[in-house]
XYZ file of C-alpha atoms in Angstrom:
595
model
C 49.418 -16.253 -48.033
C 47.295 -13.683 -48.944
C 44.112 -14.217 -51.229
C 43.977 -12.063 -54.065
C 40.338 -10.269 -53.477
C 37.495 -11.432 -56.242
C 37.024 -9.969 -59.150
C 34.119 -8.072 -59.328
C 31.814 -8.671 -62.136
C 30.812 -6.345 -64.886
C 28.019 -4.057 -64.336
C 24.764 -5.198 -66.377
C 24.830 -1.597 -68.084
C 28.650 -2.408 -68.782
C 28.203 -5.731 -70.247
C 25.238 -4.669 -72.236
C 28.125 -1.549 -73.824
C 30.408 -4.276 -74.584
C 28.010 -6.042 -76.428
C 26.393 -3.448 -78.512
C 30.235 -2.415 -79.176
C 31.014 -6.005 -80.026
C 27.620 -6.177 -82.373
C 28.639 -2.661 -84.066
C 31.955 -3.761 -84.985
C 30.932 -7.171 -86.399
C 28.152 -5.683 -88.152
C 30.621 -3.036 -89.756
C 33.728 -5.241 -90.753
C 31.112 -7.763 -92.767
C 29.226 -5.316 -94.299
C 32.916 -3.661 -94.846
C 33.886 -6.866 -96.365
C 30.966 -7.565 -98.113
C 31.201 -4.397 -99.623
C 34.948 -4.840 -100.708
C 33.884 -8.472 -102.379
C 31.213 -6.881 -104.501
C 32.966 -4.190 -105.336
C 35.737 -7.028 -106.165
C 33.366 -9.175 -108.122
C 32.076 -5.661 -110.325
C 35.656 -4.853 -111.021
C 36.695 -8.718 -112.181
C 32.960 -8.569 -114.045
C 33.966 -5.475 -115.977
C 37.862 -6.339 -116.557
C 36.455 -9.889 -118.309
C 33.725 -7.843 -120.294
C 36.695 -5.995 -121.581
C 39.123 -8.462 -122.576
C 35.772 -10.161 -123.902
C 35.369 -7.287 -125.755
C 39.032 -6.557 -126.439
C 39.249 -11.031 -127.898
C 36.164 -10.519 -130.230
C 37.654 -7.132 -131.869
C 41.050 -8.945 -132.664
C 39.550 -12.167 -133.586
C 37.406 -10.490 -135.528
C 39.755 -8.890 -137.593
C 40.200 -10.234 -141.421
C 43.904 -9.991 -141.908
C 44.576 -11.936 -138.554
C 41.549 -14.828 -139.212
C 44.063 -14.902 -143.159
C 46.901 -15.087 -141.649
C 46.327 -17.653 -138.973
C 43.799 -20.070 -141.328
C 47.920 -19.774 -143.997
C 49.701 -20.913 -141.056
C 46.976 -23.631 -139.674
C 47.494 -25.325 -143.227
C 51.113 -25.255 -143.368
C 52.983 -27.943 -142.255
C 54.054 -27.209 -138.753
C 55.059 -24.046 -136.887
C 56.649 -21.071 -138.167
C 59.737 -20.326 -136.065
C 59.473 -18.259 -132.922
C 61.861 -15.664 -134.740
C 59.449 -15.681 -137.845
C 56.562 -15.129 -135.992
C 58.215 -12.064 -134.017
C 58.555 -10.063 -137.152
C 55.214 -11.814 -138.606
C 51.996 -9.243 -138.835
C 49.604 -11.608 -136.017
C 52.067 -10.257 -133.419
C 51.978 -6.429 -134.440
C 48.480 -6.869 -134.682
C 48.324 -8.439 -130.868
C 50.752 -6.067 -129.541
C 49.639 -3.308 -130.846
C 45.937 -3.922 -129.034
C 47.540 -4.739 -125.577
C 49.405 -1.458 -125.590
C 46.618 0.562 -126.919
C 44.338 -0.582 -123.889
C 46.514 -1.610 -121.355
C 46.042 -5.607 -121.249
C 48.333 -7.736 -119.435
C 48.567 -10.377 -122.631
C 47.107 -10.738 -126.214
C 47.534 -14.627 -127.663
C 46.547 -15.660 -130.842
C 46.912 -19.341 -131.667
C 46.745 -21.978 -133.883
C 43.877 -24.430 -134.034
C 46.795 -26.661 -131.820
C 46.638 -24.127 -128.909
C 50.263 -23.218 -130.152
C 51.206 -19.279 -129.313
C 51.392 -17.266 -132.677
C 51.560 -13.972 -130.460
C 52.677 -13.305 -127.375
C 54.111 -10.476 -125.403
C 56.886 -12.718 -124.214
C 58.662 -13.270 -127.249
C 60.385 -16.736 -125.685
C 57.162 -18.241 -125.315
C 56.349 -17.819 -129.308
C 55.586 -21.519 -130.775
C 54.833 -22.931 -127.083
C 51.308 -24.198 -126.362
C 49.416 -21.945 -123.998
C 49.749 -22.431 -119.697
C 46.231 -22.644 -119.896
C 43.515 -24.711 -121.584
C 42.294 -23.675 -124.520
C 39.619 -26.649 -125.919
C 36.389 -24.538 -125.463
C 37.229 -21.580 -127.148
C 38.724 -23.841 -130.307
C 35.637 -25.580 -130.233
C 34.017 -22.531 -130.734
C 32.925 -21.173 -127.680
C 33.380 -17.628 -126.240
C 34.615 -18.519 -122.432
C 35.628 -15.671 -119.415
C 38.235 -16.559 -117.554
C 40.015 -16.062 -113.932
C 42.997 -17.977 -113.416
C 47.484 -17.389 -113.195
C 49.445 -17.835 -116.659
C 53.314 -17.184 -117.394
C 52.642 -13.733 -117.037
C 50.873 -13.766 -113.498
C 46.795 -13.687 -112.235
C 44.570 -12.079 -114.612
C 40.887 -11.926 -115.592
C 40.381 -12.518 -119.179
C 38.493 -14.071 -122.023
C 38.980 -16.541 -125.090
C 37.063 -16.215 -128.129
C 37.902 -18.494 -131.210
C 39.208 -17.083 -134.812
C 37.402 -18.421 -137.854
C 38.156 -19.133 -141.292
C 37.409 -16.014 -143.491
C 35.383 -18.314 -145.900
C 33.678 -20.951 -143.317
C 32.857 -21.608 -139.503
C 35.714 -23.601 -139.018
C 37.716 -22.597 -136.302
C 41.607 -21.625 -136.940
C 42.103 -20.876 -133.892
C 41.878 -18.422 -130.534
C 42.146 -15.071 -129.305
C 42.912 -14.444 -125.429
C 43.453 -11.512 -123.711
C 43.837 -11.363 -120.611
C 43.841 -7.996 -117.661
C 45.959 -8.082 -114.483
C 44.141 -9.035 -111.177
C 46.453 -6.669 -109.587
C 44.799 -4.075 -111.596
C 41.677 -4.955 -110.684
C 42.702 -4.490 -106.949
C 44.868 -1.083 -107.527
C 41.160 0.071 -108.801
C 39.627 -1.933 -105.236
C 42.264 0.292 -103.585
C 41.052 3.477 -105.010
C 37.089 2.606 -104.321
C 37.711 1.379 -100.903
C 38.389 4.580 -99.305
C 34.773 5.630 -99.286
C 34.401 2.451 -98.646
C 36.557 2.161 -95.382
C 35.294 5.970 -94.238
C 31.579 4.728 -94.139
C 32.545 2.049 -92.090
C 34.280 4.377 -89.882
C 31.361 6.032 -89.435
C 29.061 3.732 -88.958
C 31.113 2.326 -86.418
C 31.734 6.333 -84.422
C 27.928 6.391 -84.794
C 27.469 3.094 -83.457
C 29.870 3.683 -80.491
C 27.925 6.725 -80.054
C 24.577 5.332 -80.389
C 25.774 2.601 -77.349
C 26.945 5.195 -75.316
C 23.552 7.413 -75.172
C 21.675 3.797 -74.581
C 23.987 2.989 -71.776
C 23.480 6.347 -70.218
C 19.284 5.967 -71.037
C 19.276 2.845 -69.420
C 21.452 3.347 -66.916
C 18.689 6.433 -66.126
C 15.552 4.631 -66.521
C 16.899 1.727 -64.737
C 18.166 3.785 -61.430
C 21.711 2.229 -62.202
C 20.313 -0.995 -60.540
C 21.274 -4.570 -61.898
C 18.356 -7.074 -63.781
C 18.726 -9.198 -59.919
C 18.244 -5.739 -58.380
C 14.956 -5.447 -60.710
C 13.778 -8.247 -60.172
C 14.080 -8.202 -56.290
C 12.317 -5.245 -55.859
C 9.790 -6.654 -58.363
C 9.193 -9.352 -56.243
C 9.490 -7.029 -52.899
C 6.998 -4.517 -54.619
C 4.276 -6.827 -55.541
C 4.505 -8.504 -51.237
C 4.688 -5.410 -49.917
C 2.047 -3.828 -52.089
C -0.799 -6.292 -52.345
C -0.270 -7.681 -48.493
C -0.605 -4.590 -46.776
C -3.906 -3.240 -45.564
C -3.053 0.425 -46.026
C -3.935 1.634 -49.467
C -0.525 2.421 -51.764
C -1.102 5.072 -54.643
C 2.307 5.551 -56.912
C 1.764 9.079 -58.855
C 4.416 9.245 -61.052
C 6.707 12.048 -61.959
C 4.682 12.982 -64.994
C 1.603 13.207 -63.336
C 0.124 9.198 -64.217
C -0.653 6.852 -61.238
C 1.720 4.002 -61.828
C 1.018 2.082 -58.387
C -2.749 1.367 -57.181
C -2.656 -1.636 -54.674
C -5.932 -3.865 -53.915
C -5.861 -2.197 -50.858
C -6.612 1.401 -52.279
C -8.982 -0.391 -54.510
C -11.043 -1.528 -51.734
C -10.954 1.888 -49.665
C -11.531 3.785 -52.648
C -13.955 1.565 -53.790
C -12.560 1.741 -57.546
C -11.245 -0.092 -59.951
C -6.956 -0.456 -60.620
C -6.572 2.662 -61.805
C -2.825 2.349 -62.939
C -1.963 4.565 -66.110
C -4.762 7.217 -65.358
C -3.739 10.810 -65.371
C -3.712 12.115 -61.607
C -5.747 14.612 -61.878
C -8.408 13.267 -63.878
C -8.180 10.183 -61.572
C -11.954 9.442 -59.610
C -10.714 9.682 -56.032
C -11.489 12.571 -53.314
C -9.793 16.052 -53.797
C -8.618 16.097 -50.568
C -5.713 13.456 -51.693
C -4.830 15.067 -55.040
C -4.630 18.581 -52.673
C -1.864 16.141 -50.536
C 0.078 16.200 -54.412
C 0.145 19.589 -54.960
C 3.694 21.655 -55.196
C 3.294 23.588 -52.111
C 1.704 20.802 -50.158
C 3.149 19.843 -46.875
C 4.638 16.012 -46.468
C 3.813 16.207 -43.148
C -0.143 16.956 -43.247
C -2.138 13.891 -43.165
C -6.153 15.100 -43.546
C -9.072 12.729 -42.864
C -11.155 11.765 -46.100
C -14.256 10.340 -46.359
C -14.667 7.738 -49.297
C -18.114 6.312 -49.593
C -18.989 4.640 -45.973
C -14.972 5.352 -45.192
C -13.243 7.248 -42.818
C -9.619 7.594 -44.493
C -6.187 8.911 -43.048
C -4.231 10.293 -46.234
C -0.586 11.519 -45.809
C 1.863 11.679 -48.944
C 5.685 11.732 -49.036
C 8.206 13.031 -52.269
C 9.586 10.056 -53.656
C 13.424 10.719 -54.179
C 16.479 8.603 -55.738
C 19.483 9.823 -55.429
C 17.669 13.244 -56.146
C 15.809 12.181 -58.495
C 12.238 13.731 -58.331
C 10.106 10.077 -58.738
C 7.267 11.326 -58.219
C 4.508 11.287 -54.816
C 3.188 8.532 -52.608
C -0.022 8.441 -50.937
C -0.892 6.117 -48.176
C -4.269 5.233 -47.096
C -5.559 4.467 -43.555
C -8.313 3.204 -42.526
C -10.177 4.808 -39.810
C -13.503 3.523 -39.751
C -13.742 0.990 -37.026
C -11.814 3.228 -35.065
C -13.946 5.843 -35.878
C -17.080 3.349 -34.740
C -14.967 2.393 -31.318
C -14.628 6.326 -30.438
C -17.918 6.317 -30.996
C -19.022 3.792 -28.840
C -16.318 4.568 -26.112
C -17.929 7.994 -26.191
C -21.314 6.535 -25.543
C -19.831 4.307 -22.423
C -18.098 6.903 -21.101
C -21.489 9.188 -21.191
C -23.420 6.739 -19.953
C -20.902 5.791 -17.114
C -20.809 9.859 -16.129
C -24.549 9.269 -15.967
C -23.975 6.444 -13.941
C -21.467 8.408 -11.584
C -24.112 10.665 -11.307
C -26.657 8.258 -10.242
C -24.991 6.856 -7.783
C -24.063 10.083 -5.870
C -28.136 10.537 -5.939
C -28.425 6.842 -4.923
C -26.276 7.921 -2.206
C -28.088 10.851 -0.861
C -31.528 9.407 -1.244
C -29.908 6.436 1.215
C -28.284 8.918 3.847
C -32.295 10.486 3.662
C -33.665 7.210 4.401
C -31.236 6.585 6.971
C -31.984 9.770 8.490
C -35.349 9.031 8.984
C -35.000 5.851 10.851
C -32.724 7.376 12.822
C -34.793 9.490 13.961
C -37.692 7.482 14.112
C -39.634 9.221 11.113
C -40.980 5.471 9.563
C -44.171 6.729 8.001
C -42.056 9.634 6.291
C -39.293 6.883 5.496
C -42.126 4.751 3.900
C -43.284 8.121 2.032
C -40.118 8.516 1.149
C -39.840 5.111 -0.422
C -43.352 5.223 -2.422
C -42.285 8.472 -4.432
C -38.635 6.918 -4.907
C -40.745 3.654 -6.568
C -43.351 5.419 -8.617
C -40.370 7.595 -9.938
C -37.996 5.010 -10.642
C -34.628 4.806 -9.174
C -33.206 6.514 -12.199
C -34.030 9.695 -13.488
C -32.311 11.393 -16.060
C -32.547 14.820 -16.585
C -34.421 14.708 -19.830
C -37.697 16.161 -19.901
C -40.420 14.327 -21.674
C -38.060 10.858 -20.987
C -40.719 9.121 -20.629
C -41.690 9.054 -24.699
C -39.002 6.551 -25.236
C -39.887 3.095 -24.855
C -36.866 1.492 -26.623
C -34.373 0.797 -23.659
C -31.510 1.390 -26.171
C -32.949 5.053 -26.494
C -33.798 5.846 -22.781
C -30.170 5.001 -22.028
C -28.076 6.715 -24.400
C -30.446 10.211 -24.977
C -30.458 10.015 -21.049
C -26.599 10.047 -21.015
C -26.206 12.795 -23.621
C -28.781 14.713 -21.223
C -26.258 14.392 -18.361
C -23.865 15.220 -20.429
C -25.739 18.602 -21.885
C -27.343 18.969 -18.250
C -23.080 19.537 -17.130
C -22.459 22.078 -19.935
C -26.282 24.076 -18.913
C -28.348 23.136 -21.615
C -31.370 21.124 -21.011
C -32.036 18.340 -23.152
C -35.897 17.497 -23.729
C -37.875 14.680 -26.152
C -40.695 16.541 -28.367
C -43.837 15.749 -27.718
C -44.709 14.127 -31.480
C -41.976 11.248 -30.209
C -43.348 8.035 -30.965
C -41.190 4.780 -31.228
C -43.175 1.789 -31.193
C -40.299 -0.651 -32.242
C -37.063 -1.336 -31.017
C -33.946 -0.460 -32.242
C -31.676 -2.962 -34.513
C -29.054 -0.575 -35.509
C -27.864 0.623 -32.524
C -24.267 1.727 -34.004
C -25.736 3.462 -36.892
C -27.898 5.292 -34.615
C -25.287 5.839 -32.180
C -23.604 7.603 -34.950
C -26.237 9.674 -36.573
C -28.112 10.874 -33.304
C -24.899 11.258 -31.494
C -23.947 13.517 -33.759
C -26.688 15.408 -34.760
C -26.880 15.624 -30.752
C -23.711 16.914 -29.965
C -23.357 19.810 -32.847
C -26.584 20.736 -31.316
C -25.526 20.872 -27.687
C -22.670 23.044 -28.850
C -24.855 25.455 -30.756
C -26.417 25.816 -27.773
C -23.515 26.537 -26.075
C -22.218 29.050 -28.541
C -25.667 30.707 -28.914
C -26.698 33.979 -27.452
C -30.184 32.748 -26.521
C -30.668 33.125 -22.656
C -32.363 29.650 -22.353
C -30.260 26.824 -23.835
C -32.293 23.671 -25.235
C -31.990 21.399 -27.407
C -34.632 18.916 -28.286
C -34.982 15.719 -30.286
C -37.800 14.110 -31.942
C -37.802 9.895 -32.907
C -40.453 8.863 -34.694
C -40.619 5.304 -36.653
C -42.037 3.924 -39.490
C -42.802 0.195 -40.025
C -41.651 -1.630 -42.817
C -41.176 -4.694 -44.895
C -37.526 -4.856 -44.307
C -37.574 -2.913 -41.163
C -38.985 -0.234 -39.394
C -37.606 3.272 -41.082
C -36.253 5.879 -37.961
C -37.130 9.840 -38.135
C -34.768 11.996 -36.547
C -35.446 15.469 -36.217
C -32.861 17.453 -33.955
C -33.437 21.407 -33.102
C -31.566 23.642 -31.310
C -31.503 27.406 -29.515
C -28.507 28.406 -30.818
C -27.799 31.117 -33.887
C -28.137 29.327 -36.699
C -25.964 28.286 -39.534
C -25.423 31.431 -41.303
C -23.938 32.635 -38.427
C -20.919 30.230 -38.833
C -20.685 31.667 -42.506
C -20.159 35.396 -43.008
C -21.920 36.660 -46.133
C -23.424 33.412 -46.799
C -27.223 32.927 -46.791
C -28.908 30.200 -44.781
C -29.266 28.000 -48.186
C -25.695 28.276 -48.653
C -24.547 27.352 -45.477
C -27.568 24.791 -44.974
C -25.125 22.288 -48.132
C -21.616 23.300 -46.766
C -22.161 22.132 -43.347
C -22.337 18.576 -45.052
C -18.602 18.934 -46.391
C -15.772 17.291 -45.142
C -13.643 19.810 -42.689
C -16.349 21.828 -42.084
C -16.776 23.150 -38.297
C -18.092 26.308 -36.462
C -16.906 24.548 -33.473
C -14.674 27.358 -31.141
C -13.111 24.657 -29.572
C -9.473 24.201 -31.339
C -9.099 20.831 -33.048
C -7.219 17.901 -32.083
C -4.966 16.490 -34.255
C -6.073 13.220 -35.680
C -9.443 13.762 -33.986
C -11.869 13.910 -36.648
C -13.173 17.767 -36.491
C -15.590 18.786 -39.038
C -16.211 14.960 -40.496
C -19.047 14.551 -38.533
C -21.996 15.932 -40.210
C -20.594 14.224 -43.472
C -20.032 11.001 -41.985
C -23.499 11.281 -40.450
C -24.973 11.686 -44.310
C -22.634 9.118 -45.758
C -24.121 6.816 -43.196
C -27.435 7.017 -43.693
C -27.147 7.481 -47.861
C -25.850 4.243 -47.777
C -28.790 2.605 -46.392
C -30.778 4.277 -48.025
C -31.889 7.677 -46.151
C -30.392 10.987 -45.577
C -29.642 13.477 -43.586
C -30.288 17.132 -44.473
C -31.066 20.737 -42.748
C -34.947 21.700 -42.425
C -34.015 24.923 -41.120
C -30.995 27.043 -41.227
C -32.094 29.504 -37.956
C -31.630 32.808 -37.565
C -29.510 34.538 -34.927
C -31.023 35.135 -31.096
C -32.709 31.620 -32.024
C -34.114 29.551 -32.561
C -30.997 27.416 -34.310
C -30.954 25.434 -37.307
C -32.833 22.020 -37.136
C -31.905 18.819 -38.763
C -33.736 15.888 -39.862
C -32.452 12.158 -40.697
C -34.078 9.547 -42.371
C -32.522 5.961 -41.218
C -34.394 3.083 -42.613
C -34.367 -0.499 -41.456
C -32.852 0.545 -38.135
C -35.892 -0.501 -36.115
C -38.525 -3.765 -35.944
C -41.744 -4.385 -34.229
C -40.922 -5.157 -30.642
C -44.605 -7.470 -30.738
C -42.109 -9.817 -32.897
C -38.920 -9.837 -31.158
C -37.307 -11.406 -27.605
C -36.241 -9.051 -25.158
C -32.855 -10.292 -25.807
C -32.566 -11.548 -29.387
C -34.243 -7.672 -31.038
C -31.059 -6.397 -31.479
C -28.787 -7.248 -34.377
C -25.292 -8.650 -33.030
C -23.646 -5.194 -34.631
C -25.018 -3.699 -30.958
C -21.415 -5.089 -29.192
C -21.347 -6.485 -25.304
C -20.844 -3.219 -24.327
C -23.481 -1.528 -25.583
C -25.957 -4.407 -24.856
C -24.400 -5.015 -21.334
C -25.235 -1.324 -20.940
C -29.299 -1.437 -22.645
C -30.359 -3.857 -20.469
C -29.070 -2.600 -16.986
C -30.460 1.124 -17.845
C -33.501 -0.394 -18.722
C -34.418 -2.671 -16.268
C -33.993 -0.045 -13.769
C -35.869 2.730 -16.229
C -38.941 0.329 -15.659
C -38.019 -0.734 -12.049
C-alpha cells in the first residue's frame, strides 16, 4: 500500500500571515462587540432616563396623586370596568401614546394596577415587585412583565397634602426598541469593522511580502544556520572578509581583516568614509572588474584584494572583499631570490674553480712547478672567491660580502658593474638580515635596471653601508646611486620633486619589462619604506638625476639592524629571523671570503 507523501509544513512567512489574520479578526469582532454592548448599555441608559422622566411627570401630576390617595382610602378595589372609564387610566394612556412607552401603571399603595394598557389586568397586582418605589424610592429597572422585556422606572405617588406614599408610577420602554435603535447605529458600526479588518488584511499582506524580502524567503532554522555558518566561517578563516552592503555600509568585518588592516570592527561605517587603503574601495566601484585582484600594502602588509557582486536570486546584496595575505610569501621570494643569486654566483665560481684547476694541472703536466707554486701564491693572497665587485673588500660583515657579491654577479650578467663607495664603513655585524635583504635588495635591483634602461655609455651602480652604533643596536646607512636617467625621466612633465614622492606609491614602476601577474610590480619601493618606517627609519630619494646621468640616488635609514661584532659569537650575532638558509649560506661565503 502506498504511503500518502507528508504534509509539508507551513512556510514561516505563511504561518506568521495566518496569525496576524487570526489577531486582526479577533481584535475586530471584540472591539465590534464591545462597541455594540456600549452602544447597548447608552441606549438602555437613555430609554430608563426616559421612562424615569416619563414616571416622575405622571406621578407628579395633582389630579392623579387625588385620585389615587380617594381610592387608597376606600375600602377595597374599584372594579376593573370602573377603573377603565376612571380618569387615572386616561391620564396613563394618554402619556404612553404621546411618547411611545410600552406600559404606564399606576397603583395603589397595595401594588394593585389602577392603569394599565391591558385592560384584563386592571385590579391585578403588578408581575413585578414594587416595595421600593412604595417605600418611596425612585428605582430603574430592566426586567420581562405581561407585556414583554422592557427598560423602565418606578417612582412613588404621594399624598397631595403629606409624604405619605399612595402609591406608584411605572413606565416602562420596549427592549426591542432599544435594539431596533442598536440596529440602526450598528451599521457604522459593522462598516468600521470592515475596514479595519480590509486594512488589517492589507497591512499583513505588505508585512508578509517585507519580510519575506528582507528575510531572502528563508525560514527562522534557515537564519539561524547561516548565523551559525557565518560567524565559523567568518572568524576561523585567515583571509580577511569585508561585507559592503548594498547601501554603501560595511555590514561584515571579520577579526581577520581587523588584524591585516590593523583597525578596529568597523561594521556600520559608511564605505567610503571607511579608514582602509583606496586601492580596495577602487575594487567597489561600478565599473570595477570582479576579476582584478591588486596587491595593497597595509602598514608592514603585503595584501591580495579581489572583490565579487554579491547576488540572491538577483538581488544586488551588495560587494565582498577578500583579503590575502602576502607577506611571508613576499619575505620567501625574497629570500629565494637571494639563494638563487647567490647559487648563480656559486655556479659561477665553480666554473672559475674549474679553470684555475685545469691551469694547475697544466703546469704539472708539463713540469712548470715553480710557475704552479706561483700560480698557487696569487690564487691564496686573492682568495678563492672573487666576486666581481669592486671595492669588495670594504665589507667586513660576511652577511654583506655574500649577498652584494651575488647581486654583482647578477648585475656583472646584465653589463653593469657593481662597486662599494669608498666612505663604506661597517664595523658591526648584521642582525637583520631579512630586513636588509629587503631594503638593499631592492634599492639594488631598481638601480641595476636604471642602469640598464639608461643611455649612459658606462653602466654602474654603486652602494654605500655605513653604521651607526647604538643603545638598542647599531643604526644601518644605505645610500644606493645609479648611471641611469633619472626619475623624471619615468614621468613626463613631472619635475624631479614630483617624481622623487610618487616613486614611493604603491603600483608605481618605470620598469619596461611587462609585469607578471601576481608578481608584485611597482610595490617595491613602498614596501622598502613601509619597512624601514616601522622600525623606525626611512627611506627617501637624495637625488632625482637628470638624463645622460648620473641617475637618481637613494638613501635608507635602518636602525637596530646591526651590533658590535667585539660583543657577539661568530655564530650566535645574528638574530634567529636570518633562516638556515640564509645562515647556511653567510658562513660558507665567508669562510672562503677570508680563506
Amino acid at each position: 500500500m502506498k504511503r500518502p507523501a507528508p504534509r509539508q509544513p507551513l512556510r514561516f512567512s505563511t504561518q506568521t500571515l495566518l496569525l496576524q489574520l487570526g489577531v486582526v479578526l479577533l481584535v475586530v469582532l471584540l472591539s465590534g462587540a464591545v462597541h455594540a454592548w456600549l452602544t447597548y448599555e447608552r441606549l438602555g441608559r437613555e430609554a430608563e432616563n426616559q421612562a424615569l422622566t416619563l414616571a416622575r411627570t405622571v406621578a407628579s401630576d395633582p389630579a392623579v396623586r387625588r385620585e389615587v390617595q380617594a381610592i387608597s382610602r376606600e375600602a377595597g378595589t374599584p372594579p376593573a370596568s370602573v377603573l377603565l372609564a376612571g380618569p387615572l387610566m386616561a391620564v396613563a394612556e394618554g402619556a404612553r401614546t404621546r411618547t411611545g412607552a410600552l406600559f404606564v401603571v399606576i397603583t395603589d399603595e397595595t401594588g394593585l394596577r389602577l392603569a394599565h394598557p391591558d385592560a384584563e389586568r386592571l385590579g391585578e397586582k403588578v408581575s413585578t415587585d414594587p416595595s421600593e418605589a412604595l417605600s418611596g424610592k425612585e428605582v430603574t429597572t430592566r426586567n420581562t412583565g405581561t407585556l414583554g422585556p422592557s427598560a423602565g422606572a418606578k417612582v412613588p405617588v404621594f399624598a397631595p397634602d403629606s409624604d405619605t406614599v399612595v402609591g406608584e408610577v411605572s413606565v416602562g420602554y420596549s427592549t426591542e426598541n432599544v435594539v431596533q435603535s442598536l440596529a440602526r447605529d450598528i451599521t457604522p458600526i459593522a462598516l468600521t469593522a470592515a475596514g479595519s479588518l480590509l486594512a488589517g488584511i492589507l497591512a499583513s499582506f505588505l508585512l508578509r511580502r517585507r519580510l519575506q524580502r528582507l528575510t531572502l524567503g528563508l525560514e527562522p532554522e534557515e537564519i539561524s544556520t547561516l548565523v551559525h555558518d557565518q560567524v565559523a566561517v567568518l572568524q576561523g578563516v585567515d583571509d580577511g572578509v569585508i561585507g559592503v552592503s548594498a547601501d554603501g555600509r560595511i555590514s561584515v568585518f571579520n577579526a581577520a581583516a581587523q588584524r591585516l588592516l590593523e583597525q578596529p570592527d568597523l561594521a556600520g561605517t559608511p564605505w567610503k568614509q571607511a579608514p582602509v587603503p583606496e586601492q580596495l574601495k577602487a575594487l567597489t566601484l561600478p565599473d570595477a572588474a570582479e576579476a582584478d585582484a591588486v596587491e595593497v600594502i597595509a602598514g608592514a602588509r603585503v595584501l591580495v584584494a579581489s572583490a565579487r557582486k554579491a547576488l540572491h536570486r538577483q538581488e544586488d546584496l551588495g560587494w565582498v572583499v577578500m583579503l590575502r595575505d602576502r607577506t611571508e610569501l613576499q619575505h620567501l621570494t625574497r629570500q629565494l631570490d637571494a639563494v638563487g643569486t647567490m647559487s648563480a654566483a656559486l655556479r659561477a665560481q665553480r666554473h672559475e674553480f674549474a679553470n684555475q684547476l685545469h691551469t694547475i694541472a697544466g703546469f704539472m703536466s708539463i713540469g712548470q712547478h715553480q710557475q704552479a707554486r706561483d700560480y698557487l701564491a696569487r690564487l691564496a693572497a686573492t682568495g678563492p672567491l672573487k666576486f666581481p665587485v669592486d671595492q669588495a673588500e670594504l665589507l667586513q660583515d660576511p652577511y654583506l660580502q655574500a649577498f652584494v657579491g651575488a647581486k654583482g654577479v647578477e648585475a656583472d650578467e646584465r653589463g653593469v658593474t657593481l662597486r662599494i663607495g669608498p666612505e663604506t664603513l661597517v664595523r658591526g655585524q648584521v642582525t637583520e638580515p631579512q630586513d636588509v635583504t629587503t631594503v638593499l635588495g631592492n634599492l639594488i635591483d631598481n638601480a641595476v635596471n636604471a642602469a640598464v634602461a639608461g643611455s649612459a655609455a658606462e653602466r654602474w651602480v654603486e652602494v654605500e653601508l655605513l653604521d651607526e652604533p647604538g643603545p638598542d643596536g647599531g643604526t644601518l646607512h644605505i645610500v644606493v646611486a645609479d648611471s641611469g636617467d633619472g626619475l623624471a625621466t619615468g614621468l613626463p612633465g613631472e619635475t624631479g620633486a614630483v617624481a622623487a614622492d610618487t616613486v614611493f606609491a604603491e603600483g608605481y614602476t618605470t620598469s619596461a619589462r611587462p609585469a607578471r601577474a601576481g608578481g608584485g610590480q611597482g610595490l617595491g619601493l613602498a614596501l622598502a619604506r613601509q619597512l624601514a618606517r616601522r622600525r623606525g627609519g626611512d627611506v627617501r630619494v637624495l637625488e632625482p638625476g637628470s638624463p645622460g646621468g648620473p641617475g637618481a640616488v637613494f638613501m635608507a635609514t635602518l636602525p637596530r639592524t646591526t651590533a658590535d661584532s667585539s660583543g657577539a659569537s661568530s655564530s650566535g650575532a645574528r638574530s634567529p629571523r636570518a633562516g638556515s638558509s640564509g645562515a647556511g649560506t653567510e658562513n660558507t661565503i665567508g669562510e672562503d671570503n677570508h680563506a
